[in-house]
mmCIF file of C-alpha atoms in Angstrom:
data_model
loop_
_atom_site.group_PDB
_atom_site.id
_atom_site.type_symbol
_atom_site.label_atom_id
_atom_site.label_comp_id
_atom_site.label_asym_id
_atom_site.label_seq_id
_atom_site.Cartn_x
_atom_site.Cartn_y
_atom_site.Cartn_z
ATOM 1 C CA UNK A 1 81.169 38.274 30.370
ATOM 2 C CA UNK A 2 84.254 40.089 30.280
ATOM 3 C CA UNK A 3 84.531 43.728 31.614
ATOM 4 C CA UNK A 4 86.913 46.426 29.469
ATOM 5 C CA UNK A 5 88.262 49.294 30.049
ATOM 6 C CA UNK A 6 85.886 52.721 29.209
ATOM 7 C CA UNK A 7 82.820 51.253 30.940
ATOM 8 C CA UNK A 8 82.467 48.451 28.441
ATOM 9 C CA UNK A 9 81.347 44.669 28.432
ATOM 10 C CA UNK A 10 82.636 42.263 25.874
ATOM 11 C CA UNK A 11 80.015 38.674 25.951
ATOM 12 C CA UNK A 12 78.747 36.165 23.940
ATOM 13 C CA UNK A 13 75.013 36.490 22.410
ATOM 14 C CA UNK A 14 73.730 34.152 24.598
ATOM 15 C CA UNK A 15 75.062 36.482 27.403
ATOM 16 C CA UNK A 16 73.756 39.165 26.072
ATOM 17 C CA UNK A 17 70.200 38.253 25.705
ATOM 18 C CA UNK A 18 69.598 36.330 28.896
ATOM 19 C CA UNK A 19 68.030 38.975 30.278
ATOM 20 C CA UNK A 20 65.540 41.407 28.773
ATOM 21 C CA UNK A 21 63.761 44.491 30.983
ATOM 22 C CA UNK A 22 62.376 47.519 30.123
ATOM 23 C CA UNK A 23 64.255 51.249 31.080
ATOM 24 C CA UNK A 24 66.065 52.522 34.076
ATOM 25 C CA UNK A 25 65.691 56.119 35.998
ATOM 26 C CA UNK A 26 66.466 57.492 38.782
ATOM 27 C CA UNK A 27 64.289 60.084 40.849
ATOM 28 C CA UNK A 28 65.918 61.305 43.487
ATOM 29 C CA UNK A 29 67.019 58.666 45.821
ATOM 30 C CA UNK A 30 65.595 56.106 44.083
ATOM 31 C CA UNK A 31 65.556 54.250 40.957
ATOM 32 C CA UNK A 32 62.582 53.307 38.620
ATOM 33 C CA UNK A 33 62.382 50.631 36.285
ATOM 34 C CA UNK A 34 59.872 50.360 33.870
ATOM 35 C CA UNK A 35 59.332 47.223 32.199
ATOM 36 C CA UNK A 36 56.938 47.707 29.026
ATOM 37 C CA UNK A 37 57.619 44.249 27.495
ATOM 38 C CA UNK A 38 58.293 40.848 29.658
ATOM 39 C CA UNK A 39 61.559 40.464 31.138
ATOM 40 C CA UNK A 40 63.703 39.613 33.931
ATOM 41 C CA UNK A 41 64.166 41.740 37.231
ATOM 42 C CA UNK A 42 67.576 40.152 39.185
ATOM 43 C CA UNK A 43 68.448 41.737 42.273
ATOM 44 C CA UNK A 44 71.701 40.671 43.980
ATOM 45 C CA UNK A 45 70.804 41.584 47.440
ATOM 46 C CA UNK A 46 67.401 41.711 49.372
ATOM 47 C CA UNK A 47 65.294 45.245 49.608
ATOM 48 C CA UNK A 48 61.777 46.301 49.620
ATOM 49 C CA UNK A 49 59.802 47.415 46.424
ATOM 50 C CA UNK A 50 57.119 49.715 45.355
ATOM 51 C CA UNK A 51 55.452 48.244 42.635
ATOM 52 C CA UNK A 52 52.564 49.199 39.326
ATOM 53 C CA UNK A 53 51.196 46.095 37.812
ATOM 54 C CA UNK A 54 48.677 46.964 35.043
ATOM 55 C CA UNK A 55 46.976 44.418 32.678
ATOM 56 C CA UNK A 56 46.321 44.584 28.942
ATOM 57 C CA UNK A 57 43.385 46.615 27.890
ATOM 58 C CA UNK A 58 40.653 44.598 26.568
ATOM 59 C CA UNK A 59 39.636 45.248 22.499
ATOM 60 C CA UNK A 60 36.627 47.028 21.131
ATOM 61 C CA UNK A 61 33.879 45.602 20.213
ATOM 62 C CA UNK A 62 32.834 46.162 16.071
ATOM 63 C CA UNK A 63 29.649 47.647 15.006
ATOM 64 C CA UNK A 64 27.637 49.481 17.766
ATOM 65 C CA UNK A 65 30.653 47.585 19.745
ATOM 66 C CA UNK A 66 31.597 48.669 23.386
ATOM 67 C CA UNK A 67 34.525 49.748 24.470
ATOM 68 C CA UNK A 68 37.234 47.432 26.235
ATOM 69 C CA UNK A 69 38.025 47.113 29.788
ATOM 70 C CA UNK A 70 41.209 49.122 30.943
ATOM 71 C CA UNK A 71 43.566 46.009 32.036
ATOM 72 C CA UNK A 72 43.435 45.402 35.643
ATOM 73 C CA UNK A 73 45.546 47.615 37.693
ATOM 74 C CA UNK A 74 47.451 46.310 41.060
ATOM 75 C CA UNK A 75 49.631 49.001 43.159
ATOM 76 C CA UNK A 76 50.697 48.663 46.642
ATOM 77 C CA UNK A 77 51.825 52.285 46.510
ATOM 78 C CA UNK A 78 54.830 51.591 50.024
ATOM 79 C CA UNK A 79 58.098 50.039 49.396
ATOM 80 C CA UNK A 80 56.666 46.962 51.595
ATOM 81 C CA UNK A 81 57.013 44.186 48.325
ATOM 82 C CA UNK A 82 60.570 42.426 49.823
ATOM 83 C CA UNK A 83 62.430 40.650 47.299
ATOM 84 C CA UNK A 84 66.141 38.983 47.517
ATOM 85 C CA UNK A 85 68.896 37.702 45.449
ATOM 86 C CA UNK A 86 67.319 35.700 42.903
ATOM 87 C CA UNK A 87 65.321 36.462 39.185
ATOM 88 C CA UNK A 88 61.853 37.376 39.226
ATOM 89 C CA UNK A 89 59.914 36.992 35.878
ATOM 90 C CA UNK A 90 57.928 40.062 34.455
ATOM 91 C CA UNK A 91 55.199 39.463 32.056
ATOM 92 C CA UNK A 92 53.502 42.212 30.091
ATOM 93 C CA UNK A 93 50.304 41.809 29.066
ATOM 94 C CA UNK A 94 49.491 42.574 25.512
ATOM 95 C CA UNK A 95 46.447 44.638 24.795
ATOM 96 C CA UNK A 96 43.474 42.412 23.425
ATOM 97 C CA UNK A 97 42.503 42.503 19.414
ATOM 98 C CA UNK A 98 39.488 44.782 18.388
ATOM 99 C CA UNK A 99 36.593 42.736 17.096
ATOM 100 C CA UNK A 100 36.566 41.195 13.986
ATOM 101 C CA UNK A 101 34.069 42.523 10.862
ATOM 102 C CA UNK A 102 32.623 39.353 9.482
ATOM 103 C CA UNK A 103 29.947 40.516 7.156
ATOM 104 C CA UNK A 104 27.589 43.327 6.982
ATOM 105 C CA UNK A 105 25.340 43.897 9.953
ATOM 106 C CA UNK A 106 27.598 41.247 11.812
ATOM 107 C CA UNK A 107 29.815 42.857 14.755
ATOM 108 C CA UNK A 108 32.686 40.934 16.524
ATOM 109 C CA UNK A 109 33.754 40.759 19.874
ATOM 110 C CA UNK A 110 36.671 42.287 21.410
ATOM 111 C CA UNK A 111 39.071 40.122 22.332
ATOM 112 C CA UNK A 112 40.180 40.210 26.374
ATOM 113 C CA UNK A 113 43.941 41.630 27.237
ATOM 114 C CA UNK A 114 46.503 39.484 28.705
ATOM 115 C CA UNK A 115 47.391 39.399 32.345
ATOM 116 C CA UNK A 116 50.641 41.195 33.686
ATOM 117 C CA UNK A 117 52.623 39.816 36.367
ATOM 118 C CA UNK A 118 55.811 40.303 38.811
ATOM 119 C CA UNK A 119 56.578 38.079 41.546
ATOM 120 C CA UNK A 120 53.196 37.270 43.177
ATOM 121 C CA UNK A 121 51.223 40.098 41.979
ATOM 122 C CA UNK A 122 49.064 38.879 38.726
ATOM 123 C CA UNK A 123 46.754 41.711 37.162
ATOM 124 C CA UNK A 124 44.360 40.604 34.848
ATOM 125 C CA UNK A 125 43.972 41.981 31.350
ATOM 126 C CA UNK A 126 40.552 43.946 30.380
ATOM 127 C CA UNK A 127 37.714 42.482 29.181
ATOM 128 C CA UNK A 128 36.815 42.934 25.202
ATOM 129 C CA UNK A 129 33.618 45.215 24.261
ATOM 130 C CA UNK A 130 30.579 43.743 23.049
ATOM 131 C CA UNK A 131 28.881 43.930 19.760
ATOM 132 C CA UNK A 132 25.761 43.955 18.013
ATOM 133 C CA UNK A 133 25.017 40.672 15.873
ATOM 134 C CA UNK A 134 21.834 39.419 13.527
ATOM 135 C CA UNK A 135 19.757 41.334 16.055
ATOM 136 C CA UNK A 136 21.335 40.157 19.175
ATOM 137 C CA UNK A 137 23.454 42.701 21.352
ATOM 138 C CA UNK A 138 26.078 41.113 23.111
ATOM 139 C CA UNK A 139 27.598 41.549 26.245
ATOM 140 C CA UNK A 140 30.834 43.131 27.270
ATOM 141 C CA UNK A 141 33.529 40.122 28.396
ATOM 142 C CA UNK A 142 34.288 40.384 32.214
ATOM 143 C CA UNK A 143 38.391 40.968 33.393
ATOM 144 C CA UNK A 144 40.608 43.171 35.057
ATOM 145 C CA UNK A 145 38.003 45.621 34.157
ATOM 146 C CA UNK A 146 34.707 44.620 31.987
ATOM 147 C CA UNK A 147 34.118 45.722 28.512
ATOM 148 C CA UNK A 148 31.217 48.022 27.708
ATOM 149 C CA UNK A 149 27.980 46.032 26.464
ATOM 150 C CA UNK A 150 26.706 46.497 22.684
ATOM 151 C CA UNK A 151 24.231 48.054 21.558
ATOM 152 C CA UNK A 152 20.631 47.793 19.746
ATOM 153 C CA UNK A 153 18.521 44.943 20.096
ATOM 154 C CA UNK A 154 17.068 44.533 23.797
ATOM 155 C CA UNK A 155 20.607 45.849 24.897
ATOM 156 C CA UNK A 156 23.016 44.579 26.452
ATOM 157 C CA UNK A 157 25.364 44.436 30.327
ATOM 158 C CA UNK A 158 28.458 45.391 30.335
ATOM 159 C CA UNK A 159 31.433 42.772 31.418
ATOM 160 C CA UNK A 160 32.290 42.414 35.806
ATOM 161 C CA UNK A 161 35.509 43.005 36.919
ATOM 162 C CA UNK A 162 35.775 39.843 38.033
ATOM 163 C CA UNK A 163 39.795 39.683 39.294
ATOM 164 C CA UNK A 164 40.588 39.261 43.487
ATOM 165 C CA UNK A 165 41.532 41.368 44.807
ATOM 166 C CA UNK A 166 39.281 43.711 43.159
ATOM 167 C CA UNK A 167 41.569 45.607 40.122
ATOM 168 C CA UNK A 168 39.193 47.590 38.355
ATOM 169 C CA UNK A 169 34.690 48.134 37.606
ATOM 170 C CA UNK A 170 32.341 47.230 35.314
ATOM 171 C CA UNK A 171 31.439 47.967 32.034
ATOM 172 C CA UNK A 172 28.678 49.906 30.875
ATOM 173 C CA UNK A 173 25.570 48.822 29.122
ATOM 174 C CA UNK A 174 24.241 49.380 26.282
ATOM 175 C CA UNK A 175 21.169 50.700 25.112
ATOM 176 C CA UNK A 176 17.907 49.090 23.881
ATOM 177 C CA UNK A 177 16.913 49.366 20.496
ATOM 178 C CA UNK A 178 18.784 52.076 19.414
ATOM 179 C CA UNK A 179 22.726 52.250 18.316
ATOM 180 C CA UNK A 180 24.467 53.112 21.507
ATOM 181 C CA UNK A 181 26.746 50.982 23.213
ATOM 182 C CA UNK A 182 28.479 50.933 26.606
ATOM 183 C CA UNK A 183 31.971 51.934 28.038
ATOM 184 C CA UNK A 184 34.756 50.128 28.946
ATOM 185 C CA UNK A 185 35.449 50.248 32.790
ATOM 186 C CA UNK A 186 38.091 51.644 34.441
ATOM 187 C CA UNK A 187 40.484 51.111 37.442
ATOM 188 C CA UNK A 188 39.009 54.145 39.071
ATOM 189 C CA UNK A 189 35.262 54.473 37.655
ATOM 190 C CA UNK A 190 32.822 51.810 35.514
ATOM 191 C CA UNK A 191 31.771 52.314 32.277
ATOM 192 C CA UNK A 192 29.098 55.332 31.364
ATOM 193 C CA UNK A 193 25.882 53.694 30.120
ATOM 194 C CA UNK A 194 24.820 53.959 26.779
ATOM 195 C CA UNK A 195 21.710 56.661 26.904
ATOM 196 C CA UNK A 196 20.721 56.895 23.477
ATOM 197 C CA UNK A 197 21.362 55.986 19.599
ATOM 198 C CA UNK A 198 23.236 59.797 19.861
ATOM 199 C CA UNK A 199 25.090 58.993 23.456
ATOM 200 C CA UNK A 200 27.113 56.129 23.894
ATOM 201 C CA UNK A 201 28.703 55.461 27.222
ATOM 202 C CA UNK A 202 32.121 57.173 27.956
ATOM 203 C CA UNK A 203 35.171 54.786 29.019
ATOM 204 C CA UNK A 204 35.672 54.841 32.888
ATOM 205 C CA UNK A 205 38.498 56.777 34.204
ATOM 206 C CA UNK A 206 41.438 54.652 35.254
ATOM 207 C CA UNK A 207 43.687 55.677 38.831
ATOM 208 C CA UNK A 208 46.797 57.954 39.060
ATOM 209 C CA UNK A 209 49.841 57.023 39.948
ATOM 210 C CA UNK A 210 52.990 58.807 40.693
ATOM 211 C CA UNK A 211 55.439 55.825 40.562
ATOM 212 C CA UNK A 212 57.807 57.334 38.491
ATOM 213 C CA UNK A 213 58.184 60.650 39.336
ATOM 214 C CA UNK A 214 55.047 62.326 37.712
ATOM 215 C CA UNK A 215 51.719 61.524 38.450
ATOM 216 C CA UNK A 216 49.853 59.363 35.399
ATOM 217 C CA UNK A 217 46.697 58.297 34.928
ATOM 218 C CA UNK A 218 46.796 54.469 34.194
ATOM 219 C CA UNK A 219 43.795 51.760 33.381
ATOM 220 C CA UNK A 220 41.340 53.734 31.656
ATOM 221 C CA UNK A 221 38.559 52.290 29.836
ATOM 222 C CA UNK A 222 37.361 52.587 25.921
ATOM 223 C CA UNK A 223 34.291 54.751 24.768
ATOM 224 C CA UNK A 224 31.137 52.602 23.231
ATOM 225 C CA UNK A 225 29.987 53.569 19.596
ATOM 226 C CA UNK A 226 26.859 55.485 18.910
ATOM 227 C CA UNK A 227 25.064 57.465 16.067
ATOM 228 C CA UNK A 228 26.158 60.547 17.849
ATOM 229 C CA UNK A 229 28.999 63.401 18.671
ATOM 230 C CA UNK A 230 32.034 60.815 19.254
ATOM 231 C CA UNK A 231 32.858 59.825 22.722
ATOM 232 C CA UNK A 232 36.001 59.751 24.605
ATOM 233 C CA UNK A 233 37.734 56.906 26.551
ATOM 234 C CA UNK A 234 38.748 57.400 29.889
ATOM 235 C CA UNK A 235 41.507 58.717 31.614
ATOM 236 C CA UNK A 236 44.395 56.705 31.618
ATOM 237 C CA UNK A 237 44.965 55.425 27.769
ATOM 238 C CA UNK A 238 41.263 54.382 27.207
ATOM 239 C CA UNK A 239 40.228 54.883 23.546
ATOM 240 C CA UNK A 240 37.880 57.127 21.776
ATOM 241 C CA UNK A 241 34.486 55.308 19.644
ATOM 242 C CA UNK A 242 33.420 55.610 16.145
ATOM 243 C CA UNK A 243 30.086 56.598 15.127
ATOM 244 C CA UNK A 244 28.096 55.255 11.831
ATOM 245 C CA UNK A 245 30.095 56.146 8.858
ATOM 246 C CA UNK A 246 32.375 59.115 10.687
ATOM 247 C CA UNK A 247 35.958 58.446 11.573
ATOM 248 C CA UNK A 248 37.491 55.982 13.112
ATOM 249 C CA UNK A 249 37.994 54.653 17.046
ATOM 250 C CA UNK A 250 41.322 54.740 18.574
ATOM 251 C CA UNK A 251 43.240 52.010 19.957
ATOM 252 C CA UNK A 252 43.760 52.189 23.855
ATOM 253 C CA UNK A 253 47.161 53.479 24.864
ATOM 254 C CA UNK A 254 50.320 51.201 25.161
ATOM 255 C CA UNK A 255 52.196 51.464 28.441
ATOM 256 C CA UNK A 256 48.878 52.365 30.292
ATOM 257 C CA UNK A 257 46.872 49.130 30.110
ATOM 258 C CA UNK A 258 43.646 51.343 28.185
ATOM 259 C CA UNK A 259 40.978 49.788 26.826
ATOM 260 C CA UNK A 260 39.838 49.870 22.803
ATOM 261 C CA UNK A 261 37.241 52.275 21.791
ATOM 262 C CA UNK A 262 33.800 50.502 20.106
ATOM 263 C CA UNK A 263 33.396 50.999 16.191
ATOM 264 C CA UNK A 264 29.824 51.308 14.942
ATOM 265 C CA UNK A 265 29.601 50.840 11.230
ATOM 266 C CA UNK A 266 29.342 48.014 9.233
ATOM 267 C CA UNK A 267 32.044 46.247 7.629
ATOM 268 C CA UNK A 268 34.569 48.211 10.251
ATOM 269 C CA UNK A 269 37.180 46.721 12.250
ATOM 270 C CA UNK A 270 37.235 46.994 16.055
ATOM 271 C CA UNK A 271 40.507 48.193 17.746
ATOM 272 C CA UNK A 272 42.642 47.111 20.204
ATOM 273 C CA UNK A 273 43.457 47.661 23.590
ATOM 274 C CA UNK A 274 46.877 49.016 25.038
ATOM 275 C CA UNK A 275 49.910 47.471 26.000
ATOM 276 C CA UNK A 276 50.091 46.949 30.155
ATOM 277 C CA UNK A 277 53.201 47.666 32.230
ATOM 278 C CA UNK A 278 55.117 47.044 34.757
ATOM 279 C CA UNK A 279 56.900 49.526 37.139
ATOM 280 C CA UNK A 280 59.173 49.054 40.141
ATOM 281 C CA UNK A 281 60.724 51.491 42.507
ATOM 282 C CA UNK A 282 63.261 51.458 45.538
ATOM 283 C CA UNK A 283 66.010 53.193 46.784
ATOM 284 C CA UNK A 284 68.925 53.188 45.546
ATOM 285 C CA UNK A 285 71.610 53.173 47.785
ATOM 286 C CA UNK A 286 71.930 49.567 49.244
ATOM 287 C CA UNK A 287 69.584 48.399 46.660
ATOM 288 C CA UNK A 288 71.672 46.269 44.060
ATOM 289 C CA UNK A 289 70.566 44.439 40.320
ATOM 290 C CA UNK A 290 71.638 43.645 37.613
ATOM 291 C CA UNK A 291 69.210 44.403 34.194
ATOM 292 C CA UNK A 292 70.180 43.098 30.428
ATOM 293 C CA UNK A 293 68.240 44.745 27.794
ATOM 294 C CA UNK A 294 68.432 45.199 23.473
ATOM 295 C CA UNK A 295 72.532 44.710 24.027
ATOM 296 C CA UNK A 296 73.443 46.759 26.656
ATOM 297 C CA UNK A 297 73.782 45.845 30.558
ATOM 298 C CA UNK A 298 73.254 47.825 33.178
ATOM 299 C CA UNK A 299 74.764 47.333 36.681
ATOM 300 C CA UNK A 300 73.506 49.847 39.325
ATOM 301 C CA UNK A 301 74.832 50.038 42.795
ATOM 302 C CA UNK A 302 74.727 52.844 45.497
ATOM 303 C CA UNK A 303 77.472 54.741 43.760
ATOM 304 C CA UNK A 304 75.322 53.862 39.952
ATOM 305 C CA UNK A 305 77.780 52.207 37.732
ATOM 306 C CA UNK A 306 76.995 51.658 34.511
ATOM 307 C CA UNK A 307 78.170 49.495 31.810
ATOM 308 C CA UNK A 308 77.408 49.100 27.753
ATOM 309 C CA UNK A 309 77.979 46.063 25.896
ATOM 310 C CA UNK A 310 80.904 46.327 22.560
#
C-alpha cells in the first residue's frame, strides 16, 4: 500500500478489499463504528469497547401468519469488552425470508434470521412467524426472540427465546378458531396475543440504545395478521401485519434487527425480517485501527487521520 501526497493511498485490489466494515463517527471523545454488513474490525493497539450486537429479525409468517422475532439483541452498555492488536471478524445477520404462499388456504413459515457476531459475543437471529395450514395453526419458530404463533384452527404458541444469555421474549399466540395471529417478540417486551379474528397480537417492543450518540430503539418484533384494523410491529424496526384482502405487511427494518409483520390472505407472500447490526464504541484518543471499506481506508489515531484510496 503506498501512501501519496493529499491524503491519498495508491494499492492493489487485493489490498483494497481485504478488509470490509461498515461507517465511522465520532461523538465527542469517542468514535463509533457501525458495521451493517460483515466485516473486519483491526485494532493496532489494545483498548476497551462498548459494544451493540443485534441478530436478524425472523420472517413473517403467510396467511393468518405471525409476526417474526426481533433478532436477538446483546449490549454490555460500559467500555469493559478489551480487545488488542489483532482482526476480529464481524458477522451481520441477515433478516430471515417471509413465508412462502404455496397454494390457496396453505400459509408458509417464516424463515428464522441469522445470528450476528463480534469477538465472543454471538446474538441469535429471530425466530420466523407461524402460519395457518389445511386446518392446522402452526407455531411461531423459537430464536433470539420467538415468532408470533398463527392463527385459526385450535391456535397456536408463539416461538421461546431460547438464546443464553437471555437476548430477547417470546412470541405471542395466536387465537383459536378465528383469523388472528400472534406477535413477534421483542428484546424489551413478548409478543401481544392474538384476541380475536379483528385483533391480532402487536410485535413486542425491542430496547433503546444510545450507542451512537442518539438513543434508538433496536430488536422490535413483527405484528400477527388478523381480519381487523392493521396492527403495528414493535418499537425498534418490527413490521406492521396485513389483514384479509387489505394492504400489505411491511418488512422489519434493516440496521435494527426487526422482525417481519404476518400476512393473512391467501395466495400472499410473507415478508422478511430486518437486517441486524453491529456497533462499537471507544475513545478515541489512544485507541488506534485500521478499517478498509467499498475502496477507501480509513486510519484513525488520537489526532484522526484519514486517508482515501486513488
Amino acid at each position: 500500500m503506498e501512501f501519496l501526497a493529499g491524503n491519498r493511498i495508491r494499492g492493489t485490489s487485493a489490498e483494497r478489499s481485504s478488509f470490509t466494515s461498515g461507517t465511522s463517527s465520532t461523538d465527542g471523545s469517542y468514535t463509533v463504528l457501525q458495521f451493517t454488513e460483515s466485516g473486519v474490525f483491526q485494532p493496532t493497539s489494545a483498548f476497551n469497547v462498548e459494544y451493540l450486537v443485534v441478530g436478524g429479525g425472523g420472517g413473517g409468517g403467510s396467511r393468518i401468519g405471525g409476526g417474526g422475532g426481533a433478532g436477538g439483541y446483546l449490549a454490555n452498555g460500559a467500555y469493559n469488552h478489551a480487545v488488542t492488536a489483532k482482526n476480529y471478524d464481524i458477522t451481520v445477520g441477515a433478516g430471515g425470508a417471509g413465508g412462502a404462499s404455496q397454494s390457496s388456504g396453505v400459509g408458509g413459515q417464516g424463515t428464522n434470521g441469522s445470528d450476528s457476531s463480534f469477538d465472543t459475543i454471538t446474538s441469535t437471529g429471530g425466530g420466523g412467524g407461524g402460519r395457518f395450514s389445511t386446518s392446522v395453526a402452526n407455531a411461531g419458530s423459537t430464536g433470539g426472540s420467538g415468532g408470533g404463533g398463527g392463527g385459526n384452527a385450535s391456535g397456536s404458541s408463539g416461538g421461546s427465546a431460547t438464546a443464553s444469555p437471555s437476548q430477547g421474549n417470546a412470541g405471542g399466540t395466536g387465537v383459536s378458531s378465528a383469523s388472528g395471529a400472534g406477535g413477534g417478540g421483542g428484546a424489551g417486551v413478548a409478543g401481544g396475543n392474538a384476541s380475536s379474528a379483528s385483533a391480532g397480537g402487536a410485535g413486542g417492543n425491542g430496547l433503546q440504545n444510545d450507542i451512537t450518540g442518539t438513543n434508538l430503539y433496536y430488536a422490535g418484533g413483527g405484528a400477527g395478521s388478523c381480519d381487523g384494523a392493521i396492527i403495528s410491529g414493535g418499537l425498534g424496526g418490527g413490521g406492521s401485519s396485513s389483514i384479509n384482502n387489505g394492504g400489505s405487511a411491511t418488512a422489519g427494518t434493516n440496521g435494527l434487527g426487526g422482525g417481519g409483520g404476518g400476512s393473512r390472505g391467501d395466495n400472499v407472500l410473507g415478508v422478511s425480517g430486518g437486517n441486524g447490526i453491529v456497533i462499537l464504541r471507544f475513545l478515541t484518543s489512544g485507541s488506534e485501527y485500521s478499517q478498509v471499506s467499498d475502496g477507501s481506508i480509513f486510519y484513525e489515531t488520537d489526532t484522526n487521520k484519514s486517508y482515501v484510496l486513488s
